[in-house]
Coordinates of C-alpha atoms in Angstrom, one line a residue:
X18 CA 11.9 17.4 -22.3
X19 CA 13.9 20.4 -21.9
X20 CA 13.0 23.7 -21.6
X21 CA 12.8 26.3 -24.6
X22 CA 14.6 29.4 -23.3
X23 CA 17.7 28.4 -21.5
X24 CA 18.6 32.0 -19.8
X25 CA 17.7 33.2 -16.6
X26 CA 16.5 36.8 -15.6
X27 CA 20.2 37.4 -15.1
X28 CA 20.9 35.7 -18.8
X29 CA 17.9 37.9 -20.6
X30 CA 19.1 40.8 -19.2
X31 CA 22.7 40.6 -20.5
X32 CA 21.6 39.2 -23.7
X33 CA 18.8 42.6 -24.1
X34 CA 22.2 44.8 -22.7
X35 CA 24.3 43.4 -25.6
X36 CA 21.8 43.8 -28.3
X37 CA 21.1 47.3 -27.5
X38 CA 25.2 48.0 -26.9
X39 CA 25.7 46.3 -30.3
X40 CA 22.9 48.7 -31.8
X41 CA 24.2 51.9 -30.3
X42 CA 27.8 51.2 -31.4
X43 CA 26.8 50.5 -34.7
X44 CA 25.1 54.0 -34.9
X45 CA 27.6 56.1 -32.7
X46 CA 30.6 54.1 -34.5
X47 CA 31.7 53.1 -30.9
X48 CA 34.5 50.6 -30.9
X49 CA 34.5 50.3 -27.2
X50 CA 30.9 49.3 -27.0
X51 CA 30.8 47.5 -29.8
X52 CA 33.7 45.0 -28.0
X53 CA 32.0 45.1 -24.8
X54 CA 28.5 44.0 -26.7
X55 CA 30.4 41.1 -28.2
X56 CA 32.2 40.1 -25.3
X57 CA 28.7 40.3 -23.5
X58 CA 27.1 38.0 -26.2
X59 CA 30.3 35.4 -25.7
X60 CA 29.9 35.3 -22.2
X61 CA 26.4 34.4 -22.3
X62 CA 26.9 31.9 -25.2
X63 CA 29.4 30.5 -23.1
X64 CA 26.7 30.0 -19.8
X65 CA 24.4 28.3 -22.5
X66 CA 27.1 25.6 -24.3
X67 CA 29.0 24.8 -20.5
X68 CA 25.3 23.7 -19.5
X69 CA 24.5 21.3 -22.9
X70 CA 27.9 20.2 -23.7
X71 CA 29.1 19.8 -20.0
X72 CA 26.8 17.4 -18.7
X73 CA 23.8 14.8 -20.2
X74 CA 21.9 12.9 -18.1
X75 CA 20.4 9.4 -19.8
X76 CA 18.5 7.6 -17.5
X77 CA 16.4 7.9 -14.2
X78 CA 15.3 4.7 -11.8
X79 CA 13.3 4.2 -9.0
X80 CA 12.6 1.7 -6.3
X81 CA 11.0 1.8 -3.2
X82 CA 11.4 0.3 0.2
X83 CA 8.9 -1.4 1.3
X84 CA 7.3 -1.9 -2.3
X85 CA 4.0 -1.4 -1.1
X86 CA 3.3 1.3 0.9
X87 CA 0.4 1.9 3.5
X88 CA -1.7 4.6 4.0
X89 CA -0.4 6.6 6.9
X90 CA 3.0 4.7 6.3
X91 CA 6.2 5.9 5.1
X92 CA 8.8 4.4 2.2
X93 CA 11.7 5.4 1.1
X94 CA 12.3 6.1 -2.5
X95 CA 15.8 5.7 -4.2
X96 CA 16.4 7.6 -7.3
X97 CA 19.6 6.9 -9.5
X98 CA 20.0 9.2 -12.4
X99 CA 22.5 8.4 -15.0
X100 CA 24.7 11.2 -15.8
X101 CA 27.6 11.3 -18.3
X102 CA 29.6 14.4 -18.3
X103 CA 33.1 15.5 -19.9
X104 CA 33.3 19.0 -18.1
X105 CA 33.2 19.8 -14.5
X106 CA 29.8 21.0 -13.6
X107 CA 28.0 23.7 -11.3
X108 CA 25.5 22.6 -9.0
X109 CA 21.8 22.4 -9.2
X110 CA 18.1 21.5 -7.8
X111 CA 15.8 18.2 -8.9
X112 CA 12.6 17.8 -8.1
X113 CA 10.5 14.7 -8.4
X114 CA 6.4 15.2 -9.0
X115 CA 4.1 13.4 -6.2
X116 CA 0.9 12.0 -7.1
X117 CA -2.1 12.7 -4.6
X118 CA -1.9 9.9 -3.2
X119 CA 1.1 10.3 -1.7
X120 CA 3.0 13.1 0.6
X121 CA 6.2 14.0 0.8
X122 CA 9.3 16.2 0.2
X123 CA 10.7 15.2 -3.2
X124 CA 13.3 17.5 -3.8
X125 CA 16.8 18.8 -3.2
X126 CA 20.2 20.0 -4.3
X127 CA 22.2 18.3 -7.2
X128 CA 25.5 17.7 -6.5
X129 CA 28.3 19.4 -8.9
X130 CA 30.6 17.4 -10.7
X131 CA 33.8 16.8 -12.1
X132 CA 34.8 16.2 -15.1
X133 CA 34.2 12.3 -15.4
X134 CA 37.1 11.7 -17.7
X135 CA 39.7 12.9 -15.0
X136 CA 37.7 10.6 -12.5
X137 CA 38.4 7.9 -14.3
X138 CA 34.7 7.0 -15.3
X139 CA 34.3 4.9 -18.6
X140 CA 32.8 7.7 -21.2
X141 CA 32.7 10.0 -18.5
X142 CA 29.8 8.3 -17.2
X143 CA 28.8 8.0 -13.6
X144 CA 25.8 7.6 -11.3
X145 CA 24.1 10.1 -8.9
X146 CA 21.5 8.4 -6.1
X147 CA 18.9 10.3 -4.4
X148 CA 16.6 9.5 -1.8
X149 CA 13.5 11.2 -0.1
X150 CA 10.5 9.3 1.9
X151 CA 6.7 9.3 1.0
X152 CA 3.9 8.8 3.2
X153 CA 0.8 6.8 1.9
X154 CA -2.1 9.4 1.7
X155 CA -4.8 7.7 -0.6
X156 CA -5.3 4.6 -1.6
X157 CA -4.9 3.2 -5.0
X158 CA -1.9 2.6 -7.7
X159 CA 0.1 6.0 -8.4
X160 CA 2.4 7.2 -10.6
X161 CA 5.7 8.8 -9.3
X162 CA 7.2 11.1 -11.4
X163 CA 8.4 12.9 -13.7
X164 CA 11.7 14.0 -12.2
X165 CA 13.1 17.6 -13.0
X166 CA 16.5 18.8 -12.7
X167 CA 17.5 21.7 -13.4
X168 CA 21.1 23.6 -13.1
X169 CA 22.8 26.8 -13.9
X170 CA 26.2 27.9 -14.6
X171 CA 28.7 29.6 -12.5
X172 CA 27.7 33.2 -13.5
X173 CA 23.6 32.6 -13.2
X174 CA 23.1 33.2 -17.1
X175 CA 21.9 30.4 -18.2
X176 CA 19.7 27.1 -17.0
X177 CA 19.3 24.0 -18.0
X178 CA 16.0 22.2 -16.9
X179 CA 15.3 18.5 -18.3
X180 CA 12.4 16.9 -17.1
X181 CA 12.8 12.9 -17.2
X182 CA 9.1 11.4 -18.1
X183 CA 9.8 8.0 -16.9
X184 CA 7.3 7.5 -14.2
X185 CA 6.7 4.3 -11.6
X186 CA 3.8 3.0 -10.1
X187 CA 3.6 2.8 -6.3
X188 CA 0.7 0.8 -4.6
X189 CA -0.9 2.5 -1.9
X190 CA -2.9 -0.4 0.3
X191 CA -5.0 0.3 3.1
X192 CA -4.2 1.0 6.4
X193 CA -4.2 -1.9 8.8
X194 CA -5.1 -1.3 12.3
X195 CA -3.4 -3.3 15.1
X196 CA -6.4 -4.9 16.7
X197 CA -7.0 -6.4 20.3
X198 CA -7.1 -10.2 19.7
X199 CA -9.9 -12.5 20.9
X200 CA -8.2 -13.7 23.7
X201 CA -11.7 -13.3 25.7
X202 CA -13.6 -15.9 23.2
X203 CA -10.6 -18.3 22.5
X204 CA -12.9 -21.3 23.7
X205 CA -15.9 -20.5 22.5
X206 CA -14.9 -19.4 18.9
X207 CA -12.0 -22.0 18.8
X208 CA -9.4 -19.7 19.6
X209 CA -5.4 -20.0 18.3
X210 CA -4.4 -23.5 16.1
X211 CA -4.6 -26.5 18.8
X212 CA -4.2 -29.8 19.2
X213 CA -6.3 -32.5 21.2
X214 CA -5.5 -36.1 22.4
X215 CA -8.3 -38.7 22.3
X216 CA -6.5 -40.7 25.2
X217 CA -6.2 -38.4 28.8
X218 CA -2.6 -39.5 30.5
X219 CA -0.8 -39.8 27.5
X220 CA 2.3 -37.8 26.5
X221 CA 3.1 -37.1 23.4
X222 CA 5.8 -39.9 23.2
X223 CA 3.1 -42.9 24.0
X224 CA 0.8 -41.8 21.3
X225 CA 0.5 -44.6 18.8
X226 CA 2.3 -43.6 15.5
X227 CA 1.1 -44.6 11.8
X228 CA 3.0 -44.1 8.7
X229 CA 2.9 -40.8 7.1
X230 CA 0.0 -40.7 4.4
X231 CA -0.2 -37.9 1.6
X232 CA -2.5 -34.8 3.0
X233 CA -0.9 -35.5 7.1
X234 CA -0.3 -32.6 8.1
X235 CA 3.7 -31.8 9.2
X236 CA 2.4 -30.6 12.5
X237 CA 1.2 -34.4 13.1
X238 CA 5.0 -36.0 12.8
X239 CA 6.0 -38.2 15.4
X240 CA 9.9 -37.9 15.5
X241 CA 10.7 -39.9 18.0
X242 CA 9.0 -43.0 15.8
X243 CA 10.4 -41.9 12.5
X244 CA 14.0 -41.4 13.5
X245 CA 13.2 -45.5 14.9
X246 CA 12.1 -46.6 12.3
X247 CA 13.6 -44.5 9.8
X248 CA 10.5 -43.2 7.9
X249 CA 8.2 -40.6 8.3
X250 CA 5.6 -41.4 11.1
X251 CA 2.8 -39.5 12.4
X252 CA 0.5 -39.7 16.0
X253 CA -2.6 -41.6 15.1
X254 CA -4.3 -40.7 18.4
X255 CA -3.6 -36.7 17.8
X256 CA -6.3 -34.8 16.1
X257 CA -6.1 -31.1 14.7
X258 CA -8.1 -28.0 15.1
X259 CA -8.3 -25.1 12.0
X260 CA -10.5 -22.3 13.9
X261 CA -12.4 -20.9 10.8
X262 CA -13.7 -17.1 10.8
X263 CA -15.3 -15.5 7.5
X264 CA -14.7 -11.6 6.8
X265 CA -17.2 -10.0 5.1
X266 CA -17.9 -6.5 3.0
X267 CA -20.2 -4.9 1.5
X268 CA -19.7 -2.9 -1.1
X269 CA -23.3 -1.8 -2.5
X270 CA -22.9 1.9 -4.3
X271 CA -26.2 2.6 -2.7
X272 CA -24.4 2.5 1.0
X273 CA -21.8 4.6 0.2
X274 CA -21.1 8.2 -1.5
X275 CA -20.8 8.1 -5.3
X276 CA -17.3 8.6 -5.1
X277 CA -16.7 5.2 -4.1
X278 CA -17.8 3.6 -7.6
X279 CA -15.6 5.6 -9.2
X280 CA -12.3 5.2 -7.7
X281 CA -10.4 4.0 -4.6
X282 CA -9.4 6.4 -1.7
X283 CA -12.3 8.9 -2.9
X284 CA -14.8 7.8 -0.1
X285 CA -13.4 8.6 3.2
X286 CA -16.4 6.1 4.7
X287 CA -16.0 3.3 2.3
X288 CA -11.6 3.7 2.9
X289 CA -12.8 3.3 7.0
X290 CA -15.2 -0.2 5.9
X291 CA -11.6 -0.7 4.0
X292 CA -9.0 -0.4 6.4
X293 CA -11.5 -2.3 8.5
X294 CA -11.9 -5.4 6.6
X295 CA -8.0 -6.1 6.4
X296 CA -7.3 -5.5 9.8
X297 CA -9.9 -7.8 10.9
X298 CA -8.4 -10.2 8.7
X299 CA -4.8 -9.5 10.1
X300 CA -5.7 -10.2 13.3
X301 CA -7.5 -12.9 12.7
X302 CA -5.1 -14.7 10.3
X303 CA -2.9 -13.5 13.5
X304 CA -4.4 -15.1 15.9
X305 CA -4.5 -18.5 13.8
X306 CA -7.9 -18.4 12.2
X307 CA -8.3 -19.8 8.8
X308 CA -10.2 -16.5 6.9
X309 CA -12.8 -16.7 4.1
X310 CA -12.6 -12.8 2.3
X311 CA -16.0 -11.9 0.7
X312 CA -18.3 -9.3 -0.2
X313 CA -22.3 -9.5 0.6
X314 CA -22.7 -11.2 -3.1
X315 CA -20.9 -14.2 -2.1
X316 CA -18.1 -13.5 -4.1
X317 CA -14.5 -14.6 -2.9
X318 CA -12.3 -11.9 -2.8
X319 CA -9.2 -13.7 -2.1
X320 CA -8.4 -17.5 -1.9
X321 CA -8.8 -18.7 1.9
X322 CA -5.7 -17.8 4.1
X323 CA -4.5 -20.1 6.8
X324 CA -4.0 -19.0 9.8
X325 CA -0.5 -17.8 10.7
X326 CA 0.0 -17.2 6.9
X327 CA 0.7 -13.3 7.0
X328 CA 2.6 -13.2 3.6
X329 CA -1.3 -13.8 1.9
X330 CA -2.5 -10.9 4.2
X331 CA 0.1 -8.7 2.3
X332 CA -1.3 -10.3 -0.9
X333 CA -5.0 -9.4 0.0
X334 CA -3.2 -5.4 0.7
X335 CA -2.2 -5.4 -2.9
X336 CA -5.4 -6.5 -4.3
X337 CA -7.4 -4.0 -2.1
X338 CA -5.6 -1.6 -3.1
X339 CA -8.1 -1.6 -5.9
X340 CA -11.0 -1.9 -4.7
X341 CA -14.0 0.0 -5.4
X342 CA -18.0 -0.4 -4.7
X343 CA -19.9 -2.0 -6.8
X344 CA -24.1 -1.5 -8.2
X345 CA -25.8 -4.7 -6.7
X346 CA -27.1 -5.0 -3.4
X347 CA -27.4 -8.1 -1.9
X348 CA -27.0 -7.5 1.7
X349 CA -30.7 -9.0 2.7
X350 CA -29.6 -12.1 0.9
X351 CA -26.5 -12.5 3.3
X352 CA -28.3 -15.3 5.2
X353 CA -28.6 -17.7 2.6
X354 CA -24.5 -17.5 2.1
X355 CA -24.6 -19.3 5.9
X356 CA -27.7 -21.4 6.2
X357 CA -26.8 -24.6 7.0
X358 CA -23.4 -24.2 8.3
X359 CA -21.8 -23.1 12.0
X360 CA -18.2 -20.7 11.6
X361 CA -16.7 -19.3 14.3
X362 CA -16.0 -15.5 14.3
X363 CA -17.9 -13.5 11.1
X364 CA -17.2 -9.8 10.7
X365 CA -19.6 -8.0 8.2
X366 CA -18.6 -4.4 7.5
X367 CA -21.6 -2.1 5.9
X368 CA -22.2 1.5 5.4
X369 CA -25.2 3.1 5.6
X370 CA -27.3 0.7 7.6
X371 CA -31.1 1.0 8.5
X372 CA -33.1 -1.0 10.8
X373 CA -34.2 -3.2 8.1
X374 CA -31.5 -3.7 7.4
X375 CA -30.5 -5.2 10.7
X376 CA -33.5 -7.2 10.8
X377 CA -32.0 -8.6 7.1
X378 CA -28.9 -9.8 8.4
X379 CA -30.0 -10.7 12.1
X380 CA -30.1 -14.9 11.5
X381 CA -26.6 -14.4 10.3
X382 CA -25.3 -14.2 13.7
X383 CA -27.0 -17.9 14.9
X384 CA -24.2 -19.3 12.3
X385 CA -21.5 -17.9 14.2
X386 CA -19.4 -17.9 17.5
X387 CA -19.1 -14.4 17.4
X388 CA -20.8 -12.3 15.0
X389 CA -19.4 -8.9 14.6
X390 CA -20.9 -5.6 12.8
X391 CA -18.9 -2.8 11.9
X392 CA -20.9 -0.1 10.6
X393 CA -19.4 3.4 9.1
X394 CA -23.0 5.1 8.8
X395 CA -25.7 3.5 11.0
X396 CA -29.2 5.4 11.5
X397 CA -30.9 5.5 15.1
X398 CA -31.9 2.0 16.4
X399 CA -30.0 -0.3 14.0
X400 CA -27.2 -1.3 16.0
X401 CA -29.3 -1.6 19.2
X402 CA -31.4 -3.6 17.1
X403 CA -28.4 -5.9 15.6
X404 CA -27.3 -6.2 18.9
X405 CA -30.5 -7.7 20.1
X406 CA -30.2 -10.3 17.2
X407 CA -27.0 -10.8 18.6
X408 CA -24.7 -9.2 16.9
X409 CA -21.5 -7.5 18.2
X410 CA -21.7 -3.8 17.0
X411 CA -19.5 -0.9 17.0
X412 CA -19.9 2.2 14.3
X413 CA -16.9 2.7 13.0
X414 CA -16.2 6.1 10.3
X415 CA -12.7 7.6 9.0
X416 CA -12.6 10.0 11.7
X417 CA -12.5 7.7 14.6
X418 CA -9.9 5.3 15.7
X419 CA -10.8 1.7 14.7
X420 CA -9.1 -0.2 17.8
X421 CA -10.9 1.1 20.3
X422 CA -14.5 0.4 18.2
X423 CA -12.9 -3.2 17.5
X424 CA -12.4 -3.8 21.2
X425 CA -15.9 -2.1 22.4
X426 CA -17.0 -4.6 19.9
X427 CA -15.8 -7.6 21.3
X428 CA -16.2 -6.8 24.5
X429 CA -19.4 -5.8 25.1
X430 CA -23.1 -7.9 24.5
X431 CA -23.7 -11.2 25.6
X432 CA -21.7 -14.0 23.6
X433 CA -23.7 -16.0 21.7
X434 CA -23.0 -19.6 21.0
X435 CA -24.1 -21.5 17.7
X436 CA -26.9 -23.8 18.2

């Protein structure tokens, strides 16, 4: 796009003076001015054709490094526009357009060029790079773009402005929190990946070793025995640990603003239960928990990660990135997602949360090592009352820091142990 008038204020004004001298010389039968009016009007035809014949610019890239970008993070964003000129060229500004959901300075000078046949350049064609840094402001997937450049000639006649409407998504995740790990609770909620021996007195190298069978784990590989007998042997007497924590959110429309149905980053509470929910899960995929991702439905947000596996916790960014809340409520109904079974560490994240409701999920927290509620809207007496179920509480909104709620959290009620 380009565009329609090409002059500047300078430009109009010596096109109007050369009209009106062409006029008046035609009427006065001035030679002089009539000269001077057409040497006006090839001056500013000249501005105007050094601009469109000088340079052409074909194409405009983008990447970004990282290629997901956080909220309250920064990433730098290359641009390489593709210019082909045959003329040397003046100077000039670009501009590239930020969504909201980002923040940033996008803009700058253009360089001036030479002519690219004199450089050497095949057609005259050559490459200019530019590069500016964003800051994630909202979540969701934006679109950066379009890119305007615009340039004038040497006299400030004429301008050229071609706006470039090829635009690139950028993924804005939520923010993950560092988070104080649960070094407190490492025995009773089965702390980091460990191994046991059935036999006390025994190193490592006196364990009995078996041949490896398909679904050993790698961790279990005797090397001393398989380098002796020259196939893969693992300790028979060594047994393995997976800690296993479940994260859960609920994302009932009814708990949150309407905004939060209708697109991500428009709730500031429901962006705090957010954040919240994948930084419990860094830390706990951190700290070698094995994490189940779900909402209050039951559904599975994201396949179970392993612990250590922090590539899948940049997976589970992207795909929050997304998110939104949803009609159903089915938070009373969390206890029948647990009955039967014992888990170690469960962090359920709500929004507005009533006494009832803590009642609701109360048994929850007898199915878990260390049951802990995050909630970003909790009327008087729920979280006392949670608490007295057992629960680990903390509110938690988008002004507030979420670390210092995490370790509050943690840290404070009495553990309770699975029965």
């Amino acid at each position: 796009m380009r565009r329609v008038w090409p002059l500047t204020v300078r430009g109009t004004g010596a096109l109007v003076l050369a009209i009106v001298c062409l006029v008046v010389a035609q009427e006065a039968s001035l030679a002089e001015l009539m000269y001077f009016g057409i040497l006006l009007l090839a001056v500013v035809a000249a501005s105007v054709a050094s601009l469109y014949a000088g340079r052409r610019t074909e194409s405009v890239t983008r990447s970004l490094s990282p290629d997901v970008v956080s909220v309250g993070s920064e990433a730098r964003v290359a641009v390489r526009v593709g210019v082909r000129t045959a003329l040397p060229t003046a100077p000039g500004t670009w501009r590239d357009a930020l969504p909201k959901g980002l923040r940033g300075k996008a803009a700058g000078a253009f360089p001036a060029l030479g002519s690219g046949f004199l450089g050497g350049e095949r057609g005259g064609a050559r490459s200019i790079d530019l590069v500016y840094t964003v800051t994630g402001a909202r979540r969701g997937v934006h679109s950066l773009g379009p890119l305007t450049v615009q340039s004038s000639d040497p006299f400030g006649l004429a301008r050229r402005t071609v706006v470039f409407s090829q635009r690139t998504p950028v993924t804005v995740a939520p923010a993950v929190v560092d988070l104080a790990p649960l070094i407190d609770y490492a025995g009773a909620t089965g702390g980091l990946l460990h191994t046991t021996t059935d036999q006390l007195g025994q190193g490592a190298d006196n364990l009995v070793a078996r041949p490896y069978a398909s679904g050993d784990s790698m961790r279990r590989i005797h090397w001393r025995a398989t380098a002796h007998r020259d196939e893969l042997m693992v300790r028979q007497e060594e047994q393995e640990s997976t800690p296993e924590a479940a994260v859960v959110i609920d994302r009932a429309a009814r708990r949150w603003s309407p905004d939060a149905l209708q697109a991500p980053g428009a709730d500031p509470g429901f962006e705090a239960a957010v954040s919240a929910c994948v930084s419990a899960v860094a830390r706990l995929v951190h700290d070698g928990y094995a994490v189940e991702v779900l909402d209050t439905e039951g559904t599975v947000l994201i396949d179970r990660i392993d612990g250590g596996d922090m590539m899948s916790v940049d997976g589970l960014l992207v795909q929050f990135a997304t998110m939104t809340a949803r009609r159903d409520d089915d938070l009373a109904r969390l206890p029948r997602l647990f009955a039967g079974i014992s888990t170690g560490p469960i962090v359920l994240i709500v929004g507005r949360f009533d006494p009832s409701d803590a009642a609701a999920v109360g048994p929850v927290a007898h199915h878990s090592t260390l049951p802990v509620l995050l909630a970003a809207a909790p009327a008087a007496g729920a979280l006392d009352l949670a608490a007295d179920h057992g629960w680990h509480v903390a509110a938690i909104d988008a002004e507030r820091d979420l670390a210092p709620a995490w370790a509050n959290a943690i840290g404070r009620g009495a553990h309770h142990v699975v029965g």
